Amino acid sequence: MAKYPSRARKLAVKPEELLRHAIRHYSEQSGKLWVFLGDYYTRLGEFSKAREVFEEALASLTSVRDFGVIFNAYLKYEEAMLEVPDQSDDEDARGEDSDSEESLADQVDALLDFTFRDIPEKQE
């Protein structure tokens, strides 16, 4: 579904509903399933929705292993968003790039602070 989102939209069940159902019922695979959902929206070009999914996933962590899986995917997503060429003036683009990099660093710090403080001690 995540690799071919246009085909997945033709299914009888909405892909988001299917993945969210799987996340609820297969907790041992929830990290990977959250990443699939984020990737699904990324491939559809719905970047803000993909970011929301990754943030929701990090907020609902159940294990340290899931943190690693989700955080790495989210970091790769954010790095890819920084590499997307900007159509604006070169000077504006350079300023926005440094702002984006600072924002990403701030997000990483905030996520690490939040996550390691609030993750249950269930380690797999």
mmCIF file of N, CA and C in Angstrom, residues 28-36 54 57-58 61 63-77 119:
data_model
loop_
_atom_site.group_PDB
_atom_site.id
_atom_site.type_symbol
_atom_site.label_atom_id
_atom_site.label_comp_id
_atom_site.label_asym_id
_atom_site.label_seq_id
_atom_site.Cartn_x
_atom_site.Cartn_y
_atom_site.Cartn_z
ATOM 1 N N GLU A 28 3.139 -5.358 18.245
ATOM 2 C CA GLU A 28 4.549 -5.735 18.084
ATOM 3 C C GLU A 28 5.132 -5.209 16.770
ATOM 4 N N GLN A 29 4.278 -4.837 15.835
ATOM 5 C CA GLN A 29 4.714 -4.289 14.547
ATOM 6 C C GLN A 29 4.303 -2.826 14.375
ATOM 7 N N SER A 30 3.863 -2.180 15.443
ATOM 8 C CA SER A 30 3.303 -0.840 15.300
ATOM 9 C C SER A 30 4.295 0.181 14.757
ATOM 10 N N GLY A 31 5.567 0.072 15.119
ATOM 11 C CA GLY A 31 6.555 1.011 14.604
ATOM 12 C C GLY A 31 6.634 0.984 13.089
ATOM 13 N N LYS A 32 6.742 -0.206 12.541
ATOM 14 C CA LYS A 32 6.808 -0.354 11.082
ATOM 15 C C LYS A 32 5.511 0.102 10.412
ATOM 16 N N LEU A 33 4.390 -0.199 11.038
ATOM 17 C CA LEU A 33 3.103 0.184 10.462
ATOM 18 C C LEU A 33 2.923 1.700 10.447
ATOM 19 N N TRP A 34 3.378 2.378 11.510
ATOM 20 C CA TRP A 34 3.330 3.843 11.509
ATOM 21 C C TRP A 34 4.183 4.402 10.375
ATOM 22 N N VAL A 35 5.350 3.803 10.169
ATOM 23 C CA VAL A 35 6.233 4.260 9.089
ATOM 24 C C VAL A 35 5.562 4.046 7.735
ATOM 25 N N PHE A 36 4.889 2.920 7.564
ATOM 26 C CA PHE A 36 4.161 2.673 6.309
ATOM 27 C C PHE A 36 3.105 3.752 6.073
ATOM 28 N N PHE A 54 3.877 11.011 11.597
ATOM 29 C CA PHE A 54 5.103 10.719 12.347
ATOM 30 C C PHE A 54 5.035 11.308 13.756
ATOM 31 N N ALA A 57 2.721 9.224 15.814
ATOM 32 C CA ALA A 57 3.373 7.960 16.148
ATOM 33 C C ALA A 57 4.329 8.134 17.325
ATOM 34 N N LEU A 58 5.123 9.197 17.289
ATOM 35 C CA LEU A 58 6.060 9.430 18.380
ATOM 36 C C LEU A 58 5.334 9.720 19.694
ATOM 37 N N LEU A 61 4.090 6.195 21.421
ATOM 38 C CA LEU A 61 5.073 5.110 21.511
ATOM 39 C C LEU A 61 4.752 4.119 22.617
ATOM 40 N N SER A 63 7.242 1.326 22.929
ATOM 41 C CA SER A 63 8.509 0.660 23.235
ATOM 42 C C SER A 63 9.672 1.471 22.681
ATOM 43 N N VAL A 64 10.832 1.205 23.223
ATOM 44 C CA VAL A 64 12.051 1.864 22.760
ATOM 45 C C VAL A 64 12.349 1.442 21.317
ATOM 46 N N ARG A 65 12.075 0.202 20.991
ATOM 47 C CA ARG A 65 12.301 -0.267 19.625
ATOM 48 C C ARG A 65 11.458 0.521 18.635
ATOM 49 N N ASP A 66 10.193 0.762 18.983
ATOM 50 C CA ASP A 66 9.332 1.565 18.115
ATOM 51 C C ASP A 66 9.875 2.977 17.968
ATOM 52 N N PHE A 67 10.413 3.523 19.064
ATOM 53 C CA PHE A 67 11.004 4.853 18.978
ATOM 54 C C PHE A 67 12.093 4.876 17.914
ATOM 55 N N GLY A 68 12.982 3.901 17.930
ATOM 56 C CA GLY A 68 14.072 3.860 16.953
ATOM 57 C C GLY A 68 13.571 3.774 15.530
ATOM 58 N N VAL A 69 12.603 2.914 15.297
ATOM 59 C CA VAL A 69 12.059 2.728 13.953
ATOM 60 C C VAL A 69 11.382 4.008 13.457
ATOM 61 N N ILE A 70 10.525 4.574 14.286
ATOM 62 C CA ILE A 70 9.755 5.754 13.880
ATOM 63 C C ILE A 70 10.653 6.978 13.782
ATOM 64 N N PHE A 71 11.512 7.171 14.766
ATOM 65 C CA PHE A 71 12.361 8.352 14.770
ATOM 66 C C PHE A 71 13.300 8.355 13.557
ATOM 67 N N ASN A 72 13.886 7.216 13.232
ATOM 68 C CA ASN A 72 14.770 7.149 12.060
ATOM 69 C C ASN A 72 14.013 7.464 10.773
ATOM 70 N N ALA A 73 12.818 6.937 10.632
ATOM 71 C CA ALA A 73 12.017 7.223 9.438
ATOM 72 C C ALA A 73 11.629 8.698 9.385
ATOM 73 N N TYR A 74 11.263 9.257 10.520
ATOM 74 C CA TYR A 74 10.879 10.669 10.581
ATOM 75 C C TYR A 74 12.077 11.558 10.243
ATOM 76 N N LEU A 75 13.234 11.206 10.752
ATOM 77 C CA LEU A 75 14.443 11.975 10.462
ATOM 78 C C LEU A 75 14.775 11.920 8.973
ATOM 79 N N LYS A 76 14.671 10.752 8.366
ATOM 80 C CA LYS A 76 14.913 10.630 6.919
ATOM 81 C C LYS A 76 13.906 11.454 6.129
ATOM 82 N N TYR A 77 12.659 11.443 6.574
ATOM 83 C CA TYR A 77 11.616 12.243 5.927
ATOM 84 C C TYR A 77 11.976 13.725 5.990
ATOM 85 N N ILE A 119 8.517 7.428 27.659
ATOM 86 C CA ILE A 119 8.373 6.055 27.159
ATOM 87 C C ILE A 119 8.273 5.096 28.341
#
